[in-house]
Coordinates of C-alpha atoms and ligand atoms in Angstrom, one line a residue:
M27 CA -52.0 3.2 -36.5
R28 CA -53.3 3.4 -32.9
R29 CA -50.4 1.1 -31.8
S30 CA -47.8 3.2 -33.1
N31 CA -49.4 6.4 -31.7
K32 CA -49.5 4.7 -28.3
V33 CA -45.7 3.7 -28.7
R34 CA -44.9 7.3 -29.8
V35 CA -46.8 8.8 -26.6
D36 CA -45.0 6.4 -24.4
M37 CA -41.6 7.4 -25.9
V38 CA -42.5 11.2 -25.4
T39 CA -43.6 10.4 -21.8
L40 CA -40.5 8.5 -21.2
W41 CA -38.4 11.3 -22.7
C42 CA -40.1 13.8 -20.4
V43 CA -39.5 11.7 -17.4
L44 CA -35.9 11.1 -18.3
S45 CA -35.2 14.9 -18.8
L46 CA -37.0 15.6 -15.5
L47 CA -34.9 13.0 -13.7
T48 CA -31.7 14.4 -15.4
F49 CA -32.7 17.9 -14.3
L50 CA -33.6 16.8 -10.8
S51 CA -30.4 14.9 -10.4
V52 CA -28.4 18.0 -11.6
E53 CA -30.2 20.1 -9.1
A54 CA -29.8 17.5 -6.3
S55 CA -26.1 17.0 -6.7
G56 CA -25.9 20.5 -8.1
T57 CA -24.1 22.7 -5.5
N58 CA -22.9 25.7 -7.5
P59 CA -19.2 25.6 -8.2
G60 CA -17.0 27.7 -6.1
A61 CA -14.4 28.0 -8.9
K62 CA -14.5 27.6 -12.6
L63 CA -12.0 26.6 -15.3
R64 CA -12.2 27.4 -18.9
V65 CA -10.0 26.2 -21.7
T66 CA -10.3 28.3 -24.8
Q67 CA -9.7 27.7 -28.5
K68 CA -6.3 29.0 -28.0
G69 CA -5.8 26.5 -25.3
L70 CA -6.9 23.6 -27.5
D71 CA -4.6 24.8 -30.4
Y72 CA -1.7 24.6 -28.0
E73 CA -2.8 21.2 -26.8
L74 CA -3.0 20.1 -30.5
E75 CA 0.6 21.4 -31.1
I76 CA 2.0 19.3 -28.3
S77 CA -0.1 16.3 -29.2
I78 CA 0.3 15.8 -32.8
N79 CA 3.6 14.1 -32.5
P80 CA 2.3 11.4 -30.0
L81 CA -0.5 10.8 -32.3
R82 CA 1.9 10.3 -35.4
E83 CA 3.7 7.9 -33.4
K84 CA 0.7 6.0 -32.3
L85 CA -0.5 5.8 -36.0
K86 CA 3.0 4.3 -36.9
T87 CA 2.2 1.4 -34.6
I88 CA -0.7 0.2 -36.7
Q89 CA -0.2 -3.5 -37.5
I90 CA -1.2 -4.7 -40.9
P91 CA -1.7 -8.4 -41.1
N92 CA -0.2 -10.7 -43.8
M93 CA -2.6 -11.3 -46.6
S94 CA -2.9 -13.9 -49.2
G95 CA -5.4 -15.1 -51.9
K96 CA -5.8 -16.3 -55.4
E97 CA -7.0 -14.1 -58.3
E98 CA -7.3 -14.3 -62.0
V99 CA -5.0 -11.9 -63.8
L100 CA -4.5 -12.0 -67.5
F101 CA -6.5 -15.4 -67.6
M102 CA -3.9 -16.8 -65.2
D103 CA -4.5 -18.0 -61.7
V104 CA -2.2 -16.2 -59.5
S105 CA -1.7 -17.0 -55.8
Y106 CA -0.3 -14.0 -53.9
R107 CA 0.9 -13.3 -50.5
V108 CA 1.8 -9.9 -49.1
S109 CA 3.7 -9.8 -45.6
S110 CA 6.0 -8.0 -43.4
M111 CA 4.2 -4.8 -43.8
Q112 CA 5.3 -1.9 -41.7
I113 CA 4.5 1.8 -41.6
E114 CA 7.7 3.8 -42.3
E115 CA 6.3 7.4 -42.0
V116 CA 3.2 9.2 -41.1
L117 CA 2.7 12.9 -42.0
M118 CA 0.0 15.1 -40.9
D119 CA -1.2 18.3 -42.5
S120 CA -4.3 20.6 -42.1
T121 CA -4.8 19.6 -38.5
A122 CA -7.4 21.6 -36.6
V123 CA -9.2 21.5 -33.5
G124 CA -12.4 23.4 -32.7
L125 CA -15.0 23.8 -30.1
V126 CA -18.4 21.8 -30.5
P127 CA -21.0 23.5 -28.3
G128 CA -22.9 21.1 -26.4
T129 CA -20.5 18.1 -27.0
G130 CA -16.7 18.9 -26.8
V131 CA -14.0 19.2 -29.3
S132 CA -13.6 18.4 -33.0
L133 CA -10.2 17.2 -34.3
S134 CA -9.8 17.0 -38.0
I135 CA -6.8 15.9 -40.0
G136 CA -7.4 17.1 -43.5
K137 CA -4.3 15.5 -45.2
A138 CA -2.4 12.7 -43.6
Y139 CA 0.0 10.7 -45.6
I140 CA 1.3 7.2 -44.7
D141 CA 4.2 5.4 -46.2
L142 CA 4.6 1.6 -45.9
K143 CA 6.8 -1.1 -46.9
G144 CA 6.2 -4.9 -47.2
N145 CA 7.1 -8.0 -49.2
W146 CA 5.3 -9.7 -52.0
E147 CA 5.3 -13.3 -53.4
V148 CA 3.3 -14.6 -56.3
E149 CA 2.8 -18.1 -57.7
Y150 CA 1.7 -18.7 -61.3
L151 CA 2.2 -21.2 -64.1
F152 CA 4.6 -23.0 -61.7
I153 CA 6.7 -20.0 -61.4
D154 CA 7.5 -18.4 -58.0
D155 CA 8.4 -14.8 -57.8
G156 CA 8.9 -12.2 -55.0
G157 CA 10.2 -8.8 -54.0
W158 CA 9.2 -5.8 -51.9
F159 CA 7.1 -2.8 -52.4
T160 CA 6.5 0.6 -51.1
L161 CA 3.0 1.9 -50.9
S162 CA 2.0 5.7 -50.3
I163 CA -1.5 6.6 -49.1
F164 CA -2.3 10.1 -49.9
D165 CA -5.1 12.4 -48.6
I166 CA -6.1 10.4 -45.5
R167 CA -8.8 12.4 -43.8
I168 CA -9.6 11.8 -40.1
S169 CA -12.4 13.5 -38.4
T170 CA -13.3 12.9 -34.8
T171 CA -15.4 14.4 -32.1
I172 CA -13.9 14.3 -28.5
G173 CA -16.4 14.4 -25.9
V174 CA -15.6 15.9 -22.3
N175 CA -17.2 14.4 -19.2
N176 CA -17.0 14.1 -15.4
D177 CA -15.5 10.8 -14.3
G178 CA -17.6 10.9 -11.2
Q179 CA -14.4 11.3 -9.0
G180 CA -13.8 14.8 -9.6
H181 CA -11.7 14.5 -12.8
P182 CA -12.5 15.5 -16.3
T183 CA -12.3 12.7 -18.8
V184 CA -12.4 12.6 -22.5
Y185 CA -13.7 10.1 -25.0
A186 CA -13.9 9.6 -28.7
A187 CA -17.5 10.4 -29.3
S188 CA -17.2 9.8 -33.1
C189 CA -14.4 9.0 -35.6
S190 CA -14.2 8.6 -39.2
A191 CA -11.4 8.1 -41.6
S192 CA -11.2 8.0 -45.3
I193 CA -8.5 7.4 -47.8
G194 CA -7.8 9.4 -51.0
R195 CA -5.4 7.6 -53.2
V196 CA -2.8 5.0 -53.4
E197 CA 0.5 4.8 -55.1
I198 CA 2.5 1.6 -55.3
D199 CA 5.9 0.9 -56.2
L200 CA 7.0 -2.6 -56.8
H201 CA 10.5 -3.7 -56.7
G202 CA 11.1 -7.0 -58.7
G203 CA 8.6 -8.8 -60.7
L204 CA 6.9 -8.0 -64.0
S205 CA 4.8 -4.9 -64.8
W206 CA 1.5 -6.9 -64.9
L207 CA 1.8 -7.3 -61.2
Y208 CA 0.7 -3.8 -60.8
Q209 CA -2.7 -4.8 -62.1
L210 CA -2.9 -7.5 -59.4
F211 CA -2.2 -4.9 -56.8
D212 CA -4.5 -2.3 -58.2
S213 CA -7.5 -4.6 -58.7
Y214 CA -7.2 -6.6 -55.5
I215 CA -4.5 -6.1 -53.0
N216 CA -4.6 -2.4 -52.6
S217 CA -8.3 -2.4 -51.6
A218 CA -7.7 -5.3 -49.1
L219 CA -4.9 -3.5 -47.6
L220 CA -6.8 -0.3 -47.1
D221 CA -9.8 -2.3 -45.7
A222 CA -7.4 -3.7 -43.1
L223 CA -5.8 -0.2 -42.5
Q224 CA -8.8 2.1 -42.4
P225 CA -10.6 0.8 -39.1
Q226 CA -7.2 0.7 -37.4
I227 CA -6.8 4.5 -38.0
C228 CA -9.8 5.2 -35.8
T229 CA -8.8 2.7 -33.3
M230 CA -5.5 4.4 -32.9
V231 CA -7.0 7.8 -32.6
T232 CA -9.4 6.5 -30.0
E233 CA -6.6 5.0 -28.1
A234 CA -4.7 8.4 -28.3
I235 CA -7.7 10.2 -27.0
N236 CA -8.2 7.7 -24.2
S237 CA -4.4 8.1 -23.2
I238 CA -5.2 11.7 -22.3
N239 CA -7.2 10.5 -19.3
P240 CA -4.3 9.4 -17.1
H241 CA -3.0 12.9 -17.6
L242 CA -6.4 14.6 -16.6
K243 CA -6.4 12.3 -13.4
T244 CA -3.4 14.5 -12.2
L245 CA -5.8 17.5 -11.5
N246 CA -5.2 18.2 -8.0
V247 CA -8.7 17.5 -6.8
L248 CA -7.6 17.8 -3.2
A249 CA -4.7 20.1 -2.9
Q250 CA -3.0 20.6 0.6
V251 CA -2.6 24.2 1.5
D252 CA -0.9 23.9 5.0
K253 CA -1.2 21.9 8.1
Y254 CA -4.9 23.0 8.6
A255 CA -6.4 23.3 5.3
E256 CA -6.9 21.7 2.0
I257 CA -8.7 22.9 -1.0
D258 CA -11.1 20.6 -3.2
Y259 CA -11.0 21.1 -6.9
S260 CA -13.0 18.2 -8.0
I261 CA -15.2 18.8 -10.8
V262 CA -19.0 19.4 -10.1
G263 CA -21.7 18.9 -12.6
S264 CA -21.0 18.2 -16.4
P265 CA -18.6 20.2 -18.4
F266 CA -20.3 22.9 -20.6
V267 CA -18.9 23.5 -24.1
S268 CA -19.6 26.8 -25.8
Y269 CA -17.8 28.9 -28.5
S270 CA -16.0 30.5 -25.9
G271 CA -14.5 27.3 -24.5
I272 CA -14.8 24.2 -22.3
D273 CA -16.1 25.4 -19.0
L274 CA -15.6 23.1 -16.0
G275 CA -17.2 23.9 -12.5
L276 CA -15.0 23.1 -9.7
K277 CA -15.9 22.8 -6.1
G278 CA -13.3 25.3 -5.0
E279 CA -13.8 24.7 -1.3
F280 CA -11.5 24.9 1.6
Y281 CA -11.9 22.1 4.2
N282 CA -10.1 21.3 7.4
I283 CA -7.8 18.5 6.7
G284 CA -9.7 15.2 7.0
Q285 CA -12.8 16.8 8.3
H286 CA -15.2 18.1 5.7
Q287 CA -17.7 20.2 7.3
E288 CA -19.9 22.6 5.2
P289 CA -19.9 26.3 6.1
P290 CA -23.2 28.0 6.7
F291 CA -23.1 29.8 3.3
S292 CA -23.0 28.5 -0.2
P293 CA -21.6 29.6 -3.5
T294 CA -23.6 32.1 -5.5
P295 CA -23.9 31.2 -9.3
F296 CA -21.6 33.4 -11.4
S297 CA -20.7 33.1 -15.1
L298 CA -17.5 33.8 -16.9
P299 CA -17.2 36.7 -19.3
A300 CA -16.8 35.8 -23.1
Q301 CA -12.9 36.2 -22.9
D302 CA -10.8 33.9 -24.8
S303 CA -7.5 35.7 -25.5
N304 CA -5.8 33.3 -23.0
M305 CA -5.5 29.6 -23.3
L306 CA -7.0 29.1 -19.8
Y307 CA -9.2 31.0 -17.4
I308 CA -9.4 30.2 -13.6
A309 CA -12.2 31.9 -11.7
L310 CA -12.2 31.8 -7.9
S311 CA -15.3 33.1 -6.2
A312 CA -15.7 34.9 -3.0
F313 CA -17.4 31.7 -1.7
S314 CA -14.0 29.8 -2.3
L315 CA -12.0 32.3 -0.2
N316 CA -14.7 32.6 2.5
S317 CA -14.6 28.9 2.8
A318 CA -11.0 29.4 3.8
G319 CA -12.0 31.9 6.5
F320 CA -14.4 29.3 7.8
V321 CA -11.9 26.6 7.9
Y322 CA -9.2 28.6 9.7
N323 CA -11.7 30.0 12.2
N324 CA -12.9 26.5 12.9
A325 CA -9.2 25.4 13.4
G326 CA -9.0 28.1 16.0
V327 CA -5.9 29.6 14.4
L328 CA -7.5 33.1 13.8
K329 CA -6.0 34.6 16.9
L330 CA -2.8 36.4 17.8
Y331 CA -1.2 37.4 21.0
I332 CA 0.3 40.8 20.7
T333 CA 3.3 41.6 23.0
D334 CA 5.5 44.4 23.5
D335 CA 8.4 42.8 21.9
M336 CA 6.4 42.9 18.6
I337 CA 6.3 46.7 18.7
P338 CA 9.4 48.2 16.9
S339 CA 11.5 50.4 19.1
S340 CA 10.9 53.4 16.6
C341 CA 7.2 53.3 17.9
P342 CA 6.4 56.2 20.1
F343 CA 4.6 54.0 22.8
R344 CA 5.2 50.7 24.6
L345 CA 2.5 48.3 25.4
D346 CA 2.4 48.9 29.1
T347 CA 0.1 50.3 31.7
K348 CA 1.8 53.7 31.5
T349 CA 0.8 54.1 27.9
F350 CA -2.9 52.9 28.4
G351 CA -3.1 54.8 31.8
I352 CA -3.0 58.0 29.5
F353 CA -6.4 56.9 28.1
I354 CA -7.8 54.9 31.0
P355 CA -6.4 56.5 34.2
Q356 CA -7.5 53.6 36.4
I357 CA -5.1 51.2 34.6
A358 CA -2.2 53.3 35.7
K359 CA -3.4 53.5 39.2
Q360 CA -4.4 49.9 39.6
Y361 CA -1.5 48.3 37.8
P362 CA 1.4 50.6 37.9
G363 CA 4.6 49.7 36.0
L364 CA 3.4 46.5 34.3
K365 CA 3.7 45.4 30.8
M366 CA 0.6 44.5 28.7
E367 CA -0.4 41.9 26.4
F368 CA -3.4 41.7 23.9
L369 CA -5.2 38.8 22.5
L370 CA -6.7 39.5 19.1
K371 CA -9.2 36.8 18.2
A372 CA -11.8 36.5 15.3
A373 CA -15.3 36.6 16.6
K374 CA -16.5 34.9 13.4
E375 CA -15.1 33.9 10.0
P376 CA -13.9 37.0 8.0
N377 CA -16.0 38.1 5.0
I378 CA -14.2 38.6 1.7
S379 CA -16.1 40.3 -1.1
F380 CA -15.2 41.2 -4.6
E381 CA -16.3 44.2 -6.4
P382 CA -14.9 45.2 -9.7
N383 CA -11.3 46.0 -9.2
L384 CA -11.7 45.9 -5.4
M385 CA -11.1 43.1 -2.9
T386 CA -12.3 43.8 0.7
L387 CA -12.0 41.6 3.8
E388 CA -13.9 42.5 6.7
A389 CA -13.1 40.9 10.1
S390 CA -15.1 41.0 13.4
S391 CA -12.9 40.3 16.3
T392 CA -12.3 41.0 20.0
V393 CA -9.4 42.4 21.6
S394 CA -8.7 41.4 25.1
A395 CA -6.2 43.5 27.1
Y396 CA -4.2 42.1 30.2
A397 CA -1.7 43.5 32.5
I398 CA 1.3 41.0 32.9
Q399 CA 1.9 40.6 36.7
P400 CA 5.4 40.0 37.9
N401 CA 4.6 36.4 38.5
A402 CA 3.5 36.2 34.9
T403 CA -0.3 36.0 35.7
L404 CA -2.4 37.8 33.3
S405 CA -4.9 40.3 34.8
P406 CA -7.9 40.9 32.4
L407 CA -8.4 44.7 32.0
F408 CA -10.9 45.2 29.2
I409 CA -12.3 43.5 26.1
L410 CA -13.1 45.6 22.9
N411 CA -15.0 44.6 19.8
M412 CA -13.2 45.4 16.8
N413 CA -14.2 45.3 13.1
A414 CA -11.5 45.8 10.7
S415 CA -11.8 46.3 7.0
V416 CA -8.8 45.6 4.7
S417 CA -8.3 45.9 1.2
A418 CA -6.4 43.1 -0.4
L419 CA -4.0 42.9 -3.4
I420 CA -4.3 39.4 -4.9
Y421 CA -1.8 38.1 -7.4
V422 CA -0.5 34.9 -9.0
S423 CA 2.9 33.5 -8.5
G424 CA 4.1 30.1 -9.8
L425 CA 0.8 28.0 -9.4
K426 CA -0.3 29.8 -6.3
V427 CA -2.6 32.7 -5.5
L428 CA -1.1 35.0 -3.1
G429 CA -2.3 38.1 -1.4
K430 CA -1.2 41.3 0.5
V431 CA -3.5 43.4 2.7
T432 CA -3.6 46.9 3.7
L433 CA -5.7 48.3 6.7
K434 CA -8.6 50.5 5.6
K435 CA -10.7 51.1 8.6
I436 CA -11.3 50.0 12.2
D437 CA -14.4 50.3 14.4
L438 CA -14.0 49.7 18.1
T439 CA -16.7 49.4 20.6
L440 CA -16.6 48.3 24.3
N441 CA -17.4 44.7 25.1
T442 CA -16.3 44.5 28.8
S443 CA -14.3 46.6 31.2
N444 CA -12.8 45.7 34.5
V445 CA -11.3 49.1 34.7
G446 CA -14.1 51.4 34.9
P447 CA -15.5 53.5 32.1
I448 CA -13.5 53.7 28.8
Q449 CA -13.8 56.3 26.3
V450 CA -13.1 53.9 23.2
K451 CA -12.6 56.7 20.7
L452 CA -9.3 57.6 22.5
L453 CA -7.9 54.2 21.6
D454 CA -8.4 54.4 17.9
N455 CA -5.1 55.7 17.1
V456 CA -3.0 53.3 19.3
A457 CA -5.2 50.3 18.0
W458 CA -4.6 51.5 14.4
T459 CA -0.8 51.6 15.0
I460 CA -0.6 48.3 16.7
L461 CA -2.4 46.6 13.9
N462 CA -0.3 48.2 11.3
V463 CA 3.1 47.4 13.0
A464 CA 2.3 44.1 14.7
V465 CA -0.6 42.3 13.0
I466 CA -0.7 43.3 9.3
P467 CA 2.9 42.3 8.6
R468 CA 2.3 38.9 10.1
V469 CA -0.9 38.3 8.1
N470 CA 1.0 39.3 5.0
A471 CA 3.8 37.0 5.7
L472 CA 1.1 34.1 6.0
L473 CA -0.6 35.3 2.7
K474 CA 2.8 35.2 1.0
N475 CA 2.6 31.4 1.2
G476 CA -0.4 31.5 -0.9
Y477 CA -2.6 28.7 -1.9
P478 CA -2.6 26.3 -4.8
L479 CA -4.4 26.8 -8.1
P480 CA -6.1 24.0 -9.9
A481 CA -3.4 22.4 -12.0
I482 CA -2.7 19.5 -14.2
G483 CA 0.6 17.7 -14.5
E484 CA 3.8 19.7 -14.9
M485 CA 1.9 23.0 -15.8
N486 CA 3.5 26.2 -16.0
L487 CA 1.7 29.6 -16.3
R488 CA 2.8 32.3 -18.8
N489 CA 1.3 35.8 -19.5
T490 CA -0.9 35.7 -16.4
Q491 CA -3.3 38.4 -15.6
L492 CA -5.7 38.8 -12.9
Q493 CA -9.0 40.8 -12.9
I494 CA -11.2 41.3 -9.8
L495 CA -14.8 41.2 -11.0
K496 CA -18.1 41.2 -9.2
D497 CA -18.0 38.2 -6.8
Y498 CA -15.0 36.5 -8.2
V499 CA -11.5 36.9 -9.4
L500 CA -10.5 35.8 -12.8
I501 CA -7.2 34.6 -13.7
G502 CA -6.5 34.5 -17.5
T503 CA -3.2 32.7 -18.4
D504 CA -1.4 30.9 -21.0
V505 CA 0.2 27.4 -20.1
Q506 CA 3.1 25.5 -20.9
F507 CA 3.6 22.0 -20.0
G508 CA 6.8 20.9 -18.0
G509 CA 9.3 19.5 -20.5
V510 CA 9.3 20.0 -24.2
D511 CA 7.4 16.8 -25.2
L512 CA 4.5 15.4 -23.4
P513 CA 4.2 11.7 -24.1
D514 CA 0.8 10.3 -25.1
V515 CA -1.2 13.4 -24.8
L516 CA -3.5 14.5 -27.5
Ligands
NAG3 C1 3.8 -12.6 -41.6 O1 4.8 -13.0 -42.6 C2 6.1 -12.9 -42.0 C3 7.0 -13.4 -43.3 O2 6.6 -14.4 -43.8 C4 6.4 -13.7 -40.9 O3 7.5 -13.6 -40.4 C5 5.3 -13.3 -39.8 O4 5.4 -14.1 -38.8 C6 3.9 -13.3 -40.5 N1 3.1 -12.7 -39.5 C7 2.0 -13.2 -39.0 C8 1.1 -12.6 -38.0 O5 1.6 -14.4 -39.4
NAG4 C1 -20.0 40.1 3.3 O1 -19.8 41.5 2.7 C2 -20.6 41.8 1.5 C3 -20.2 43.1 1.0 O2 -20.0 44.0 2.0 C4 -22.1 41.8 2.1 O3 -22.8 41.9 0.8 C5 -22.4 40.3 2.6 O4 -23.7 40.4 3.2 C6 -21.4 40.0 3.7 N1 -21.6 38.7 4.2 C7 -21.5 38.3 5.4 C8 -21.8 36.9 5.7 O5 -21.4 39.2 6.3
NAG5 C1 0.3 36.6 40.9 O1 0.3 37.9 41.5 C2 -1.0 38.5 41.6 C3 -0.8 40.0 42.0 O2 0.1 40.1 42.8 C4 -1.8 37.7 42.5 O3 -3.0 38.2 42.6 C5 -1.9 36.3 42.1 O4 -2.6 35.5 43.0 C6 -0.5 35.7 41.9 N1 -0.7 34.4 41.3 C7 0.0 33.3 41.5 C8 -0.3 32.1 40.7 O5 0.9 33.4 42.4
NAG6 C1 -19.2 44.8 13.4 O1 -20.1 44.3 12.3 C2 -21.1 43.6 12.8 C3 -22.0 43.1 11.5 O2 -20.9 42.3 10.9 C4 -22.1 44.7 13.5 O3 -23.2 44.1 14.0 C5 -21.4 45.2 14.7 O4 -22.2 46.3 15.2 C6 -20.0 45.9 14.1 N1 -19.3 46.4 15.4 C7 -18.5 47.4 15.4 C8 -17.7 47.6 16.5 O5 -18.5 48.2 14.4
NAG7 C1 -18.3 40.4 23.8 O1 -17.6 39.4 22.8 C2 -18.2 38.1 22.7 C3 -17.2 37.2 21.9 O2 -17.1 37.8 20.6 C4 -19.5 38.3 22.2 O3 -20.3 37.1 22.0 C5 -20.4 39.2 22.9 O4 -21.6 39.4 22.2 C6 -19.7 40.4 23.1 N1 -20.4 41.4 24.0 C7 -20.7 42.7 23.9 C8 -21.5 43.3 24.8 O5 -20.3 43.3 22.8

């Protein structure tokens, strides 16, 4: 009694320690995901639809060994041999997939049917006889649970967590031979045959499930965006299965190519709403987009020289000391008749934020103004600090997220002046116009290149919609895989 109590206590302690360790390791490795992916029941139904044929083909490849034996039938010793058995047809009906919260997916086949063909030979009372037979197996039920996991390299993996198969009834048709042979089959051979077949059904189902993994490995865990940036879509943590779907946390973080430096901010936790009318949901957090800003700022590419040739001729002013001399008289006096040039440069990474139905980007930058001397030397005139706020439209095209921004607000303050006091307020309108005609169109041209969404294989999106929610953007979509048939995918 005492002994078993002690064992029990130890088990409980062990369990506590293990759960604590699991908890700690999740916390330790557990950076919050910057993006999320949900596969819904509708997504699973589609997956089943495209996978049922490959599974059927897989079951057709079951090999049934030749069998032989000796039995007593009608007080005679009968030696038999059945051979060359081959599955001719597999039909599957009442197939269903369902979410199993906490585990993964259940796959059940309520009514499968297998037709097979083979040869028989018997020997009794010095008589040899033989022929062929067809065997129909009805009401095969297969029930399996598919677990979802993280392969440790950022890809999702699936495995058969359980499988059971049962067989309803058998009908045999003998060609050649005497009718009492049916008794031999009914009493001995059929059950031996089913015993050989039954475990193979689950073996094949398990193989079919495992054959999904190479496909899942095509998840673009590191997708190149352009020559500066790549985005990491590797899975973080364990998949989470609920009645709404299978949720995968993705890193969703931009990095400079080949140089993975973490930004000074981290993802805030967010959870997906209970939506499941689309097959797939992809959530991209503000963190994800802000990590892009960090990367481009680090790469030193968030800057733009603005020159007069970028100002359309329809514009009422030119970038020259005459125009700016109106607001800052010393410029016209000290640098008469010269063209000007501006350098717009991010002071730090821009800040993107999502509020319901609203995406805003705030950028702090400096604007340096120069006069261009006849010998091409740039004379620095003044530097302004500029905070700009733009609202952004974000949309999906193909497998990419694209954007388009509209200028909402600018705030200018003086940083440095080499041309005496400046009334910065006077420059608001000119700055607003320059940004709208020379900068925003260039930003939009870049945003039109978009950046890749997480994707598997030859995935196409259908019925895509995008919602901006608090702290993230949610893309709901149906998917369709490349060609018509997807080989070896459950
Ligand atoms: C089963 O029997 C057939 C016909 O006798 C023969 O051709 C085949 O090689 C046998 N298969 C095995 C695995 O022994
Ligand atoms: C980004 O903007 C949001 C909303 O205006 C604000 O709450 C947040 O503090 C800002 N983050 C940074 C790093 O400035
Ligand atoms: C260019 O011209 C400016 C103004 O005339 C002068 O101050 C500067 O030294 C010249 N620079 C060169 C490299 O010639
Ligand atoms: C720009 O925003 C920063 C905070 O991000 C603020 O400290 C600064 O005063 C603002 N500058 C202007 C010119 O509005
Ligand atoms: C001028 O701009 C630089 C670069 O962004 C910044 O570090 C500095 O604080 C600014 N100075 C003033 C007075 O605004």
